[in-house]
CSV table of C-alpha atoms and ligand atoms in Angstrom, one decimal:
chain,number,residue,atom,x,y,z
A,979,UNK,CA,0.0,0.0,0.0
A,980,UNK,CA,1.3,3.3,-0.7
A,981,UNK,CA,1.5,5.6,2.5
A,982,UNK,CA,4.6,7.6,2.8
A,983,UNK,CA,4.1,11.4,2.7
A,984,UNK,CA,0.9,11.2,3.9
A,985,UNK,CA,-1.3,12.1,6.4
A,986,UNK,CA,-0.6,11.1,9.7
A,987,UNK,CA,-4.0,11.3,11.6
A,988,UNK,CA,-3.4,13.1,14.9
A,989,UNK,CA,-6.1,10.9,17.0
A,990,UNK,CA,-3.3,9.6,18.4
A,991,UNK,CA,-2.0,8.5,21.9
A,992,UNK,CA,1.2,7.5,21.7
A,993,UNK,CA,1.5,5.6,25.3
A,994,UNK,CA,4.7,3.4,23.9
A,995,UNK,CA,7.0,5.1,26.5
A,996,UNK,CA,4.5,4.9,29.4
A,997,UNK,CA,3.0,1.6,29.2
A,998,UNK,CA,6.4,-0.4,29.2
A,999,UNK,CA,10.0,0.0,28.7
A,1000,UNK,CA,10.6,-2.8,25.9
A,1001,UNK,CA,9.8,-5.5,23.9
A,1002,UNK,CA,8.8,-8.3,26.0
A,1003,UNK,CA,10.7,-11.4,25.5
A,1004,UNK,CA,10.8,-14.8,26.8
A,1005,UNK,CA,7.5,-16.9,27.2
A,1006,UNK,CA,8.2,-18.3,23.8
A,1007,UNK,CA,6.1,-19.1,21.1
A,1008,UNK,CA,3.5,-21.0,22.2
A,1009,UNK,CA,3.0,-18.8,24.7
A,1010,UNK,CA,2.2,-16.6,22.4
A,1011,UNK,CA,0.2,-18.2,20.6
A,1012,UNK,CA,-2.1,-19.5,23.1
A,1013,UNK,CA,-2.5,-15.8,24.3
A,1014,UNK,CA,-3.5,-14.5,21.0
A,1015,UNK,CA,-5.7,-17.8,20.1
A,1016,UNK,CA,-7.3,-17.2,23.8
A,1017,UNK,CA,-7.8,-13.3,21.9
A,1018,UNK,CA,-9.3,-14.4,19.0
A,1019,UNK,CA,-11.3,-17.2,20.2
A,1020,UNK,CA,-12.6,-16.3,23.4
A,1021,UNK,CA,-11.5,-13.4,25.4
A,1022,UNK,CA,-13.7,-10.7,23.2
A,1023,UNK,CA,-12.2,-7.5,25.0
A,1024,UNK,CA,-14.8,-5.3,22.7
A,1025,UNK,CA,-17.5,-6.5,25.7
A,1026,UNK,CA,-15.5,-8.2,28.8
A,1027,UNK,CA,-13.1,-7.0,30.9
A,1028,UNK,CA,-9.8,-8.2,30.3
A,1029,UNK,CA,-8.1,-10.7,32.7
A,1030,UNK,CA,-5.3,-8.9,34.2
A,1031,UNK,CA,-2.4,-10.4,31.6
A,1032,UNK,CA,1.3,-10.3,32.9
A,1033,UNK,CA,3.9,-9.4,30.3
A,1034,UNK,CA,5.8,-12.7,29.9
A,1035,UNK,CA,9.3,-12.8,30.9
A,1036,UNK,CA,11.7,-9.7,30.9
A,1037,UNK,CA,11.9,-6.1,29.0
A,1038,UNK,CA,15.0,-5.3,27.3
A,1039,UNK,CA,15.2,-1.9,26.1
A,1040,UNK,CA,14.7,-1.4,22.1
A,1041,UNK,CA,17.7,-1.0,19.6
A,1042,UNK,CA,18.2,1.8,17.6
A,1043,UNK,CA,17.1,-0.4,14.6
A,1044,UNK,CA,14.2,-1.7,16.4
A,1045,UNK,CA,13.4,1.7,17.8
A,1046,UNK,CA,13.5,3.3,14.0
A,1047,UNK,CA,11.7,0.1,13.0
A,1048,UNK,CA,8.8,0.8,15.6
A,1049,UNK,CA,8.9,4.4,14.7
A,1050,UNK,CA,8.1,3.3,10.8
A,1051,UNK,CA,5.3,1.0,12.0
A,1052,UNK,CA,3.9,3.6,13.9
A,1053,UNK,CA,3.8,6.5,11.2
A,1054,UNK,CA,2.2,3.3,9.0
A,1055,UNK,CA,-0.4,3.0,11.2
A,1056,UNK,CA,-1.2,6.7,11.9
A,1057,UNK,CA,-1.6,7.0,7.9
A,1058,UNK,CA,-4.0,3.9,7.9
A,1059,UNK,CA,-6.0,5.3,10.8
A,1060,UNK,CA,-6.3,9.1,8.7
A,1061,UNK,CA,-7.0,7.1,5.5
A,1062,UNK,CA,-10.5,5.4,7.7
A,1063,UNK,CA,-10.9,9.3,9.1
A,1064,UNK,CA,-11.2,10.0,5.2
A,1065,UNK,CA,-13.1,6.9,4.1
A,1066,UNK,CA,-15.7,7.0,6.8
A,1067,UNK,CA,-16.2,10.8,6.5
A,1068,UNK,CA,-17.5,10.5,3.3
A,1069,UNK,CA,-19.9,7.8,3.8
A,1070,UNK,CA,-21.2,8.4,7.1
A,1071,UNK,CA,-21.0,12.6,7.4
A,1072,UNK,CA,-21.2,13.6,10.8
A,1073,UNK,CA,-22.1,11.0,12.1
A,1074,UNK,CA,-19.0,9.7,12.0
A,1075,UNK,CA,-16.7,10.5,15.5
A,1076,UNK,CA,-13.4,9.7,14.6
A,1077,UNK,CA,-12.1,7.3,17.2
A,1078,UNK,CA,-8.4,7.4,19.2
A,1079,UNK,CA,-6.0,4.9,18.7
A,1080,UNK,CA,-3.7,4.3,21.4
A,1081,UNK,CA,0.0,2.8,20.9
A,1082,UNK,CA,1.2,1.1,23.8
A,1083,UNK,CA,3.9,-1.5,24.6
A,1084,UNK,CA,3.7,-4.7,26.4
A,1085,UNK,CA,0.7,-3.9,28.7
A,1086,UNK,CA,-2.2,-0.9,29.1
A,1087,UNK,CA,-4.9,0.2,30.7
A,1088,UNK,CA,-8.3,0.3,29.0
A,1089,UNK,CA,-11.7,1.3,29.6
A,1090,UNK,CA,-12.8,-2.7,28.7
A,1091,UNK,CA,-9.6,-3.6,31.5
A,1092,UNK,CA,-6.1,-4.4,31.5
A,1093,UNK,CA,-4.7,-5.7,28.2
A,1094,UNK,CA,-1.2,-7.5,27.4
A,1095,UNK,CA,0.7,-7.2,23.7
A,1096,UNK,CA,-0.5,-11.1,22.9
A,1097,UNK,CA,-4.3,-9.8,23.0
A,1098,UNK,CA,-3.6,-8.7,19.6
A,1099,UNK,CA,-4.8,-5.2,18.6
A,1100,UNK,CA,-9.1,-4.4,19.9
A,1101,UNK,CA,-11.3,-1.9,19.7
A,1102,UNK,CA,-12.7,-0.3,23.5
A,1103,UNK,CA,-16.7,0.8,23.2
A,1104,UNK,CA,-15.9,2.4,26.5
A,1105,UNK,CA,-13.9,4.7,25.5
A,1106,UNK,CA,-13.9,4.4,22.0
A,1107,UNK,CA,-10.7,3.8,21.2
A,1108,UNK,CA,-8.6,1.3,19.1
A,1109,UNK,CA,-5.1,0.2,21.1
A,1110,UNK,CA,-2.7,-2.0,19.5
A,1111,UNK,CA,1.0,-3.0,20.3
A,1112,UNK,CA,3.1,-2.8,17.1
A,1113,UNK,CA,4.8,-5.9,18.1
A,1114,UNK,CA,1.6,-7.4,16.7
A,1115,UNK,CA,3.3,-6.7,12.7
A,1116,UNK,CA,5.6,-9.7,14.1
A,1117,UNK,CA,2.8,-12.2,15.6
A,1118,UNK,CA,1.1,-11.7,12.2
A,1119,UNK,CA,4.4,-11.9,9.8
A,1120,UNK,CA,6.1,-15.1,12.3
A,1121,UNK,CA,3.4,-16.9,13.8
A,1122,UNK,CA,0.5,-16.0,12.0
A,1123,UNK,CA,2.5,-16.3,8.6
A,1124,UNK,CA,-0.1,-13.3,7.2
A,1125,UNK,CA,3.0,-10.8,6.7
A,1126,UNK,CA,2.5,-7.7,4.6
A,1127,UNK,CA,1.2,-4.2,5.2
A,1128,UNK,CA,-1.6,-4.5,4.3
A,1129,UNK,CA,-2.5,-7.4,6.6
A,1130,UNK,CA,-2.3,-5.0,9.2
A,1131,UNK,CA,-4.2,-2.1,7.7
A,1132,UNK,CA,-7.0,-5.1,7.5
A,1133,UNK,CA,-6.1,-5.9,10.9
A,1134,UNK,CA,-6.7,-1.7,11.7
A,1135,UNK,CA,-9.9,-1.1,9.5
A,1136,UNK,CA,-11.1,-4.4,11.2
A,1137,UNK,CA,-11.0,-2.6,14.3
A,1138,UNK,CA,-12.5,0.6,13.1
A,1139,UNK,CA,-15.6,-1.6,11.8
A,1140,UNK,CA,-16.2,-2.2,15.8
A,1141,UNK,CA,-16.0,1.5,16.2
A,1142,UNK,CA,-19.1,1.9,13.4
A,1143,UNK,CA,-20.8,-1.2,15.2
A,1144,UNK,CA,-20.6,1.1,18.1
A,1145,UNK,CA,-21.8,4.4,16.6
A,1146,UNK,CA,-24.7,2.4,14.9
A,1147,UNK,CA,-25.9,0.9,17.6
A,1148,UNK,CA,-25.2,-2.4,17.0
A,1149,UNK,CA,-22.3,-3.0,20.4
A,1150,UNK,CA,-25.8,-2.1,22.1
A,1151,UNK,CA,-27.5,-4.5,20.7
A,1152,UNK,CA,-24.9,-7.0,21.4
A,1153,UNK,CA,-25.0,-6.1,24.9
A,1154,UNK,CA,-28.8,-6.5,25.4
A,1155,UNK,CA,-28.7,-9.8,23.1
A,1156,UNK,CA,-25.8,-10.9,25.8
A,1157,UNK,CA,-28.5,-11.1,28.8
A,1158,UNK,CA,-30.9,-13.0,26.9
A,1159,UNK,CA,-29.2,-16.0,25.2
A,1160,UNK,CA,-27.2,-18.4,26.2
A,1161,UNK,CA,-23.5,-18.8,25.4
A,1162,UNK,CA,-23.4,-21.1,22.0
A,1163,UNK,CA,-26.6,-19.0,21.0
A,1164,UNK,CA,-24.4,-15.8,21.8
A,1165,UNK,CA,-21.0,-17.1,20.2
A,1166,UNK,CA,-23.5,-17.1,16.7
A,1167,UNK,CA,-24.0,-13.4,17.0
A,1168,UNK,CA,-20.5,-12.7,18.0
A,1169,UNK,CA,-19.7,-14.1,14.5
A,1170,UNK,CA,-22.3,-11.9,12.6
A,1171,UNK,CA,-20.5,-9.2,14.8
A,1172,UNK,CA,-16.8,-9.7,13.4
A,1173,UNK,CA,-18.0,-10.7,9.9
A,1174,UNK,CA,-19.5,-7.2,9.6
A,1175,UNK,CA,-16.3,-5.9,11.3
A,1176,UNK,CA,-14.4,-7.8,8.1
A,1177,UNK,CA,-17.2,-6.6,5.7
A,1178,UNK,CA,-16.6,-2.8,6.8
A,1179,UNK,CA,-12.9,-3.4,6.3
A,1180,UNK,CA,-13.5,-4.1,3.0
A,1181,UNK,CA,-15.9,-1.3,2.2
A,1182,UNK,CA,-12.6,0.6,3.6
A,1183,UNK,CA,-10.0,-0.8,1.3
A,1184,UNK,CA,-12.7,0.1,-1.3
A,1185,UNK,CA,-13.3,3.6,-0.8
A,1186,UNK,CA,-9.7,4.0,0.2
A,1187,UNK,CA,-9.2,2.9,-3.3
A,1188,UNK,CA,-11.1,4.8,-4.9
A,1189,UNK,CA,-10.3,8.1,-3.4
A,1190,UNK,CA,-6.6,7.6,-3.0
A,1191,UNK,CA,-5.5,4.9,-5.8
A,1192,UNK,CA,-2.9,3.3,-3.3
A,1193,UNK,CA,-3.2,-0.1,-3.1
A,1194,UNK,CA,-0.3,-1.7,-5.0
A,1195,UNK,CA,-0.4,-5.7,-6.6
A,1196,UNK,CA,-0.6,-8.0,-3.5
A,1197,UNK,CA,-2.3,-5.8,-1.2
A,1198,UNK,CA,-6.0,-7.5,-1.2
A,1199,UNK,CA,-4.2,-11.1,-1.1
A,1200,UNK,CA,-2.0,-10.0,1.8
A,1201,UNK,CA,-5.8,-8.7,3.2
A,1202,UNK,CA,-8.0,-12.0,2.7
A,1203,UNK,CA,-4.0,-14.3,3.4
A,1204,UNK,CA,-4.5,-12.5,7.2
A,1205,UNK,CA,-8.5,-13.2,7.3
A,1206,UNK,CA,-7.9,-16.5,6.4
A,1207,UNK,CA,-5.0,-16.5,8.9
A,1208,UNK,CA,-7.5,-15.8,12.0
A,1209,UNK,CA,-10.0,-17.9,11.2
A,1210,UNK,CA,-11.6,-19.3,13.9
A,1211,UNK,CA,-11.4,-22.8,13.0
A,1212,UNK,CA,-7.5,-22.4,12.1
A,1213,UNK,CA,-6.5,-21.5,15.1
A,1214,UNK,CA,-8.3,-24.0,17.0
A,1215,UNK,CA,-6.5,-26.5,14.6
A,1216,UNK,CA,-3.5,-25.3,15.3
A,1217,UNK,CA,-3.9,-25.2,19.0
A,1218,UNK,CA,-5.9,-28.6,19.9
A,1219,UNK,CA,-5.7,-30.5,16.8
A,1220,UNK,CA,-9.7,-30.0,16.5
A,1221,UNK,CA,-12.7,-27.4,15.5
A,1222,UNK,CA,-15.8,-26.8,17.9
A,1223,UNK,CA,-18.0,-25.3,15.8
A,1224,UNK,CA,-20.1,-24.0,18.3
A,1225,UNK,CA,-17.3,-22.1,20.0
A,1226,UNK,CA,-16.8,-19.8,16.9
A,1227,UNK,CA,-16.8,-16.3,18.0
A,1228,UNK,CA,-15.3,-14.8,14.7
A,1229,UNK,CA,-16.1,-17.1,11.8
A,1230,UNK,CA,-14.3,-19.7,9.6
A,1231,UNK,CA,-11.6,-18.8,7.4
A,1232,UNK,CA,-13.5,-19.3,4.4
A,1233,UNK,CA,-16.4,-16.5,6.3
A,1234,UNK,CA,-14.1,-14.2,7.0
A,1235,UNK,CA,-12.7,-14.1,3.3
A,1236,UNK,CA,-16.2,-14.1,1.8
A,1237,UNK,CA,-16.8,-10.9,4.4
A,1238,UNK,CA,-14.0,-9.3,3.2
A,1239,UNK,CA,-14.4,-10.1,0.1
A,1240,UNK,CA,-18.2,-8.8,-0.6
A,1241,UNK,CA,-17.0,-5.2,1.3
A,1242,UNK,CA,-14.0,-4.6,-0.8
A,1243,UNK,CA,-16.3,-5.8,-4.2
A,1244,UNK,CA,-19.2,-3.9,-3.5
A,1245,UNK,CA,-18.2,-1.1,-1.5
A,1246,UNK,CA,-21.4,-0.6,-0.1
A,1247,UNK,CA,-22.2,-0.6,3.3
A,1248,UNK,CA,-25.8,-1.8,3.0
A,1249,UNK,CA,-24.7,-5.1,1.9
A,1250,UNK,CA,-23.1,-6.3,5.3
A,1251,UNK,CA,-26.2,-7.1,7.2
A,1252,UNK,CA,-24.2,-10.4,8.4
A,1253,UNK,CA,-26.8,-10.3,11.4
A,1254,UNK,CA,-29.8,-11.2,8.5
A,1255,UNK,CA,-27.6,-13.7,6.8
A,1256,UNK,CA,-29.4,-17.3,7.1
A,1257,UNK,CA,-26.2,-19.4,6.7
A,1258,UNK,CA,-24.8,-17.6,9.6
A,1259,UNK,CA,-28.3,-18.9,12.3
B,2540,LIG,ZN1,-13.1,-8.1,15.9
């Protein structure tokens, strides 16, 4: 995707300095892993407080090549984050309240609870605000093997679709839908949730498109490579050998491509209604 030069969104708060003093390292792979599979699986921080996560092992301070490294990432992500300001200006008008995203490292404080690096990137309703570690650009390049920049501006307009959820009134909805199913009944909407979260994304990377020409060849494949990456039934897979259908809370692979996929090709917004999608009851 082509970024450099341009503009950095300012509805930023940079808490990389505050919220820890390196990279964490130590607890290993799998450790990893099973924190950002209990992330994408389970844990939804978007509507439960977080379970206080200790950083794993030690910090070390960051190299001047990692330090100029996160410094790139972060004026990457501060251009993806102005590009939705522009995209979802134009579609929605006012009623579109730009949300804040918030760098931190290792560990911060939210409005959903305390999160750790390994939850992977999430969107607050409390507060509004989108908070992701940049370390994450690694889980998705190493472990998640969905490298690319444009995986993670997927990974960022996903986010931003769970800030439109919100200002539509749909996170409400969720809320009050909570209290009155049970859990495997729930876990159904949860996946109608992040499907429309993937299907906004895409209505992003085609607006963005349009108004900006910059995606460049592999973008969209880097895109659906990291949807099909987090798939709910791939990372169970991975981690027990198994699926459990009925502990989905973010769809199949092949759902979240499709989601993607229909945003990005029709660009318009009324055609995410995941929530009246039969194949999805
Ligand atoms: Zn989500």
């Amino acid at each position: 995707m082509l970024w450099k030069g341009q503009r950095e969104s300012t509805n930023v708060e940079d808490r990389r300095k505050i919220s820890g003093k390196g990279v964490a390292v130590g607890g290993g792979v799998i450790g990893v892993i099973i924190l950002l599979i209990n992330f994408f699986l389970g844990g939804d921080p978007s509507s439960v407080p977080l379970p206080q996560q200790v950083p794993s092992g030690q910090s070390q301070p960051l190299s001047a090549e990692e330090e100029a490294l996160d410094e790139e990432r972060a004026k990457f992500v501060k251009v993806v984050l102005g590009y939705t300001e522009d995209v979802w200006k134009q579609l929605m008008g006012d009623r579109y309240q730009e949300p804040t995203l918030v760098l931190f490292r290792e560990t911060v404080q939210s409005a959903c609870g305390m999160a750790g690096a390994a939850s992977g990137p999430f969107y607050c309703p409390g507060d509004q605000k989108l908070y992701i570690d940049l370390s994450f650009y690694e889980e998705m390049q190493n472990h998640l093997r969905a490298p690319g920049d444009f995986a993670m501006a997927y990974v960022i307009a996903h986010e931003v679709g769970h800030h439109i959820q919100y200002l539509n009134g749909t996170t409400e909805k969720m809320a009050r839908i909570r209290q009155q199913v049970g859990e495997e009944e729930y876990n159904k909407y949860s996946v109608m949730l992040e499907l429309q979260a993937d299907f906004l994304a895409g209505v992003w990377a085609h607006h963005t498109q349009k108004m900006k020409n910059v995606l460049e060849e592999n973008d969209i494949e880097e895109a659906l490579n990291a949807a099909n990456a987090i798939g709910d039934d791939r990372l169970q897979k991975e981690s027990r050998g198994y699926v459990v259908p009925e502990s989905f809370t973010h769809g199949t692979s092949q759902q979240r491509v499709y989601w993607f996929k229909k945003g990005f090709e029709t660009g318009d917004i009324k055609q995410g209604n995941t929530f009246d999608d039969p194949s999805l009851r």
